[in-house]
mmCIF file of C-alpha atoms and ligand atoms in Angstrom:
data_model
loop_
_atom_site.group_PDB
_atom_site.id
_atom_site.type_symbol
_atom_site.label_atom_id
_atom_site.label_comp_id
_atom_site.label_asym_id
_atom_site.label_seq_id
_atom_site.Cartn_x
_atom_site.Cartn_y
_atom_site.Cartn_z
ATOM 1 C CA UNK A 1 -21.062 -17.476 23.369
ATOM 2 C CA UNK A 2 -21.206 -21.149 24.584
ATOM 3 C CA UNK A 3 -21.208 -24.564 21.831
ATOM 4 C CA UNK A 4 -21.265 -27.879 21.774
ATOM 5 C CA UNK A 5 -18.481 -29.823 21.379
ATOM 6 C CA UNK A 6 -18.256 -33.336 20.904
ATOM 7 C CA UNK A 7 -16.303 -35.683 23.403
ATOM 8 C CA UNK A 8 -15.050 -38.810 23.484
ATOM 9 C CA UNK A 9 -15.119 -40.893 27.247
ATOM 10 C CA UNK A 10 -11.173 -42.939 26.546
ATOM 11 C CA UNK A 11 -11.040 -43.199 30.033
ATOM 12 C CA UNK A 12 -13.697 -45.723 31.668
ATOM 13 C CA UNK A 13 -13.094 -43.557 35.166
ATOM 14 C CA UNK A 14 -14.232 -40.602 34.140
ATOM 15 C CA UNK A 15 -18.367 -40.239 35.093
ATOM 16 C CA UNK A 16 -16.858 -42.868 38.160
ATOM 17 C CA UNK A 17 -13.744 -41.361 39.966
ATOM 18 C CA UNK A 18 -13.305 -38.764 38.108
ATOM 19 C CA UNK A 19 -15.630 -35.777 36.628
ATOM 20 C CA UNK A 20 -15.780 -34.756 33.122
ATOM 21 C CA UNK A 21 -14.060 -31.601 32.415
ATOM 22 C CA UNK A 22 -16.601 -28.337 33.251
ATOM 23 C CA UNK A 23 -16.470 -24.418 34.307
ATOM 24 C CA UNK A 24 -15.412 -24.280 37.777
ATOM 25 C CA UNK A 25 -17.428 -20.620 36.942
ATOM 26 C CA UNK A 26 -19.517 -18.803 35.380
ATOM 27 C CA UNK A 27 -16.920 -16.671 33.905
ATOM 28 C CA UNK A 28 -14.730 -19.686 33.136
ATOM 29 C CA UNK A 29 -12.843 -19.668 29.759
ATOM 30 C CA UNK A 30 -10.996 -22.683 29.902
ATOM 31 C CA UNK A 31 -11.192 -26.801 31.244
ATOM 32 C CA UNK A 32 -9.241 -28.042 33.512
ATOM 33 C CA UNK A 33 -7.191 -31.054 31.849
ATOM 34 C CA UNK A 34 -6.748 -34.579 33.972
ATOM 35 C CA UNK A 35 -3.646 -36.739 33.847
ATOM 36 C CA UNK A 36 -5.812 -40.212 32.323
ATOM 37 C CA UNK A 37 -2.232 -42.138 34.330
ATOM 38 C CA UNK A 38 -2.257 -45.549 35.942
ATOM 39 C CA UNK A 39 0.347 -45.299 38.270
ATOM 40 C CA UNK A 40 2.059 -42.448 39.208
ATOM 41 C CA UNK A 41 4.559 -40.563 36.967
ATOM 42 C CA UNK A 42 7.236 -38.415 38.573
ATOM 43 C CA UNK A 43 8.696 -36.105 35.781
ATOM 44 C CA UNK A 44 12.442 -35.469 36.042
ATOM 45 C CA UNK A 45 13.983 -31.755 35.900
ATOM 46 C CA UNK A 46 13.896 -30.881 32.282
ATOM 47 C CA UNK A 47 11.980 -33.414 31.360
ATOM 48 C CA UNK A 48 9.310 -33.661 28.944
ATOM 49 C CA UNK A 49 6.305 -36.869 28.984
ATOM 50 C CA UNK A 50 3.298 -37.644 27.338
ATOM 51 C CA UNK A 51 -0.145 -37.750 29.021
ATOM 52 C CA UNK A 52 -2.777 -38.876 28.137
ATOM 53 C CA UNK A 53 -5.680 -36.861 28.813
ATOM 54 C CA UNK A 54 -8.581 -39.631 29.228
ATOM 55 C CA UNK A 55 -10.759 -38.313 26.274
ATOM 56 C CA UNK A 56 -10.947 -37.227 22.935
ATOM 57 C CA UNK A 57 -12.578 -34.179 21.525
ATOM 58 C CA UNK A 58 -13.829 -33.336 17.460
ATOM 59 C CA UNK A 59 -13.933 -29.150 16.952
ATOM 60 C CA UNK A 60 -15.895 -30.093 14.029
ATOM 61 C CA UNK A 61 -16.305 -26.816 13.290
ATOM 62 C CA UNK A 62 -13.093 -24.426 10.868
ATOM 63 C CA UNK A 63 -13.978 -21.513 12.967
ATOM 64 C CA UNK A 64 -12.990 -23.356 16.041
ATOM 65 C CA UNK A 65 -9.934 -24.720 17.527
ATOM 66 C CA UNK A 66 -8.879 -25.840 20.819
ATOM 67 C CA UNK A 67 -5.753 -25.383 22.570
ATOM 68 C CA UNK A 68 -4.335 -26.582 25.640
ATOM 69 C CA UNK A 69 -2.466 -24.276 27.937
ATOM 70 C CA UNK A 70 -0.831 -24.385 31.328
ATOM 71 C CA UNK A 71 -2.428 -23.936 34.609
ATOM 72 C CA UNK A 72 -0.905 -21.093 36.221
ATOM 73 C CA UNK A 73 -0.534 -22.551 40.379
ATOM 74 C CA UNK A 74 1.598 -25.769 38.060
ATOM 75 C CA UNK A 75 2.884 -23.471 35.740
ATOM 76 C CA UNK A 76 4.221 -20.864 37.787
ATOM 77 C CA UNK A 77 4.434 -22.005 41.293
ATOM 78 C CA UNK A 78 5.646 -25.866 40.363
ATOM 79 C CA UNK A 79 7.284 -25.379 36.950
ATOM 80 C CA UNK A 80 5.084 -27.340 34.759
ATOM 81 C CA UNK A 81 4.185 -26.133 31.537
ATOM 82 C CA UNK A 82 3.994 -28.043 28.516
ATOM 83 C CA UNK A 83 6.585 -29.061 26.322
ATOM 84 C CA UNK A 84 5.073 -28.392 23.090
ATOM 85 C CA UNK A 85 4.472 -24.485 25.076
ATOM 86 C CA UNK A 86 0.398 -24.433 24.042
ATOM 87 C CA UNK A 87 -1.093 -27.138 22.318
ATOM 88 C CA UNK A 88 -3.440 -26.854 18.784
ATOM 89 C CA UNK A 89 -5.769 -29.287 18.020
ATOM 90 C CA UNK A 90 -7.255 -29.071 15.055
ATOM 91 C CA UNK A 91 -11.291 -28.957 14.498
ATOM 92 C CA UNK A 92 -10.692 -32.125 12.536
ATOM 93 C CA UNK A 93 -8.465 -33.814 14.689
ATOM 94 C CA UNK A 94 -10.384 -36.429 16.210
ATOM 95 C CA UNK A 95 -7.898 -38.715 18.366
ATOM 96 C CA UNK A 96 -6.966 -39.021 21.295
ATOM 97 C CA UNK A 97 -6.074 -35.563 23.531
ATOM 98 C CA UNK A 98 -2.586 -35.190 24.692
ATOM 99 C CA UNK A 99 -1.119 -33.504 26.526
ATOM 100 C CA UNK A 100 2.831 -32.541 26.488
ATOM 101 C CA UNK A 101 4.281 -32.038 30.636
ATOM 102 C CA UNK A 102 7.114 -30.242 30.499
ATOM 103 C CA UNK A 103 8.601 -30.067 34.149
ATOM 104 C CA UNK A 104 11.128 -26.605 33.429
ATOM 105 C CA UNK A 105 11.606 -26.985 37.309
ATOM 106 C CA UNK A 106 14.950 -28.199 39.366
ATOM 107 C CA UNK A 107 12.467 -30.666 41.288
ATOM 108 C CA UNK A 108 11.249 -33.900 40.059
ATOM 109 C CA UNK A 109 7.279 -33.457 40.145
ATOM 110 C CA UNK A 110 4.624 -36.359 40.546
ATOM 111 C CA UNK A 111 1.427 -36.172 39.083
ATOM 112 C CA UNK A 112 -1.244 -38.632 40.010
ATOM 113 C CA UNK A 113 -4.123 -40.593 38.472
ATOM 114 C CA UNK A 114 -6.863 -37.918 38.076
ATOM 115 C CA UNK A 115 -4.681 -35.005 38.603
ATOM 116 C CA UNK A 116 -5.585 -31.567 36.914
ATOM 117 C CA UNK A 117 -2.829 -30.909 34.949
ATOM 118 C CA UNK A 118 -3.103 -28.646 32.301
ATOM 119 C CA UNK A 119 -6.991 -26.227 30.833
ATOM 120 C CA UNK A 120 -8.070 -26.875 27.174
ATOM 121 C CA UNK A 121 -9.604 -23.159 26.213
ATOM 122 C CA UNK A 122 -12.078 -23.378 22.732
ATOM 123 C CA UNK A 123 -11.141 -20.667 19.959
ATOM 124 C CA UNK A 124 -12.550 -18.621 17.405
ATOM 125 C CA UNK A 125 -9.939 -19.236 13.980
ATOM 126 C CA UNK A 126 -10.077 -17.026 10.695
ATOM 127 C CA UNK A 127 -8.568 -19.441 7.855
ATOM 128 C CA UNK A 128 -6.854 -16.992 5.316
ATOM 129 C CA UNK A 129 -6.620 -17.487 1.748
ATOM 130 C CA UNK A 130 -3.101 -15.769 1.169
ATOM 131 C CA UNK A 131 -3.379 -12.167 -0.852
ATOM 132 C CA UNK A 132 -0.423 -11.920 -2.493
ATOM 133 C CA UNK A 133 1.113 -8.133 -2.505
ATOM 134 C CA UNK A 134 4.277 -5.876 -3.889
ATOM 135 C CA UNK A 135 3.801 -3.733 -0.831
ATOM 136 C CA UNK A 136 1.967 -3.035 2.266
ATOM 137 C CA UNK A 137 -0.071 0.579 2.017
ATOM 138 C CA UNK A 138 3.078 2.251 5.345
ATOM 139 C CA UNK A 139 0.684 2.049 8.902
ATOM 140 C CA UNK A 140 1.934 3.764 11.650
ATOM 141 C CA UNK A 141 3.580 1.240 12.774
ATOM 142 C CA UNK A 142 5.867 0.315 9.972
ATOM 143 C CA UNK A 143 8.547 -2.323 10.395
ATOM 144 C CA UNK A 144 9.229 -1.337 14.164
ATOM 145 C CA UNK A 145 9.382 -4.533 17.022
ATOM 146 C CA UNK A 146 11.082 -5.920 19.541
ATOM 147 C CA UNK A 147 10.761 -2.704 21.591
ATOM 148 C CA UNK A 148 10.588 -0.019 18.613
ATOM 149 C CA UNK A 149 7.843 1.550 21.216
ATOM 150 C CA UNK A 150 10.143 1.904 24.001
ATOM 151 C CA UNK A 151 9.421 0.798 28.028
ATOM 152 C CA UNK A 152 7.849 3.768 29.705
HETATM 153 O O1 LIG B 1 -0.781 -31.005 22.877
HETATM 154 C C1 LIG B 1 -1.288 -31.363 21.773
HETATM 155 C C2 LIG B 1 -1.060 -30.513 20.546
HETATM 156 C C3 LIG B 1 -1.641 -31.833 19.386
HETATM 157 N N1 LIG B 1 -2.362 -32.214 19.640
HETATM 158 C C4 LIG B 1 -3.201 -33.606 18.512
HETATM 159 C C5 LIG B 1 -4.712 -32.541 18.257
HETATM 160 C C6 LIG B 1 -3.868 -31.714 16.426
HETATM 161 O O2 LIG B 1 -4.592 -31.133 15.814
HETATM 162 C C7 LIG B 1 -2.689 -32.819 16.144
HETATM 163 C C8 LIG B 1 -1.463 -32.454 15.897
HETATM 164 O O3 LIG B 1 -0.969 -31.080 15.736
HETATM 165 P P1 LIG B 1 0.324 -29.954 16.199
HETATM 166 O O4 LIG B 1 0.080 -29.790 14.656
HETATM 167 O O5 LIG B 1 0.616 -29.523 16.475
HETATM 168 O O6 LIG B 1 1.502 -31.235 15.449
HETATM 169 P P2 LIG B 1 2.220 -31.815 13.958
HETATM 170 O O7 LIG B 1 3.838 -31.978 14.812
HETATM 171 O O8 LIG B 1 1.981 -30.555 13.344
HETATM 172 O O9 LIG B 1 1.530 -32.429 13.641
HETATM 173 P P3 LIG B 1 0.393 -32.911 12.338
HETATM 174 O O10 LIG B 1 1.540 -33.420 11.343
HETATM 175 O O11 LIG B 1 -0.229 -34.064 12.066
HETATM 176 O O12 LIG B 1 -0.073 -31.448 11.789
HETATM 177 O O13 LIG B 1 -2.195 -33.733 17.729
HETATM 178 C C9 LIG B 1 -2.395 -33.234 20.797
HETATM 179 O O14 LIG B 1 -2.793 -34.258 21.160
HETATM 180 N N2 LIG B 1 -2.364 -32.322 21.666
HETATM 181 MG MG1 LIG B 2 0.389 -30.028 11.966
#
């Protein structure tokens, strides 16, 4: 499925020095986000920093949201993940898109201006109306969880 996403460029380096986010391959699920930094940023082990993406987005449709996810290579090999686990962007948010980076490794990691440090995926959302009930119709799983079904 494709849809339009309203984007405002907040950093003039997009369109000159940096390409706007795009899908790397036809089947890519996410757009890479760049670090719109003015100088390199060294993230010490265990440190969290808020990095501007240089963009703002307006999802607008309450049936969609955006999520900021770590990039696999950075997260797995360098230990650069997100300070908030996953960034959830509400459909009505119009402010600057910010990336919380967390260096979970034992080594300092330096982010250069323009580096692609995270990725943005647009996902469907269902807003629910709470239906208060006294009990649930029994399911096969019931209350079993947290390893209930075993390992093998
Ligand atoms: O990684 C992120 C996470 C959030 N946001 C922006 C968009 C989102 O819509 C807004 C609020 O995020 P969230 O609801 O997760 O945070 P909160 O702590 O509940 O803040 P609020 O009280 O503003 O909802 O902050 C970002 O720019 N980057
Ligand atoms: Mg919130």
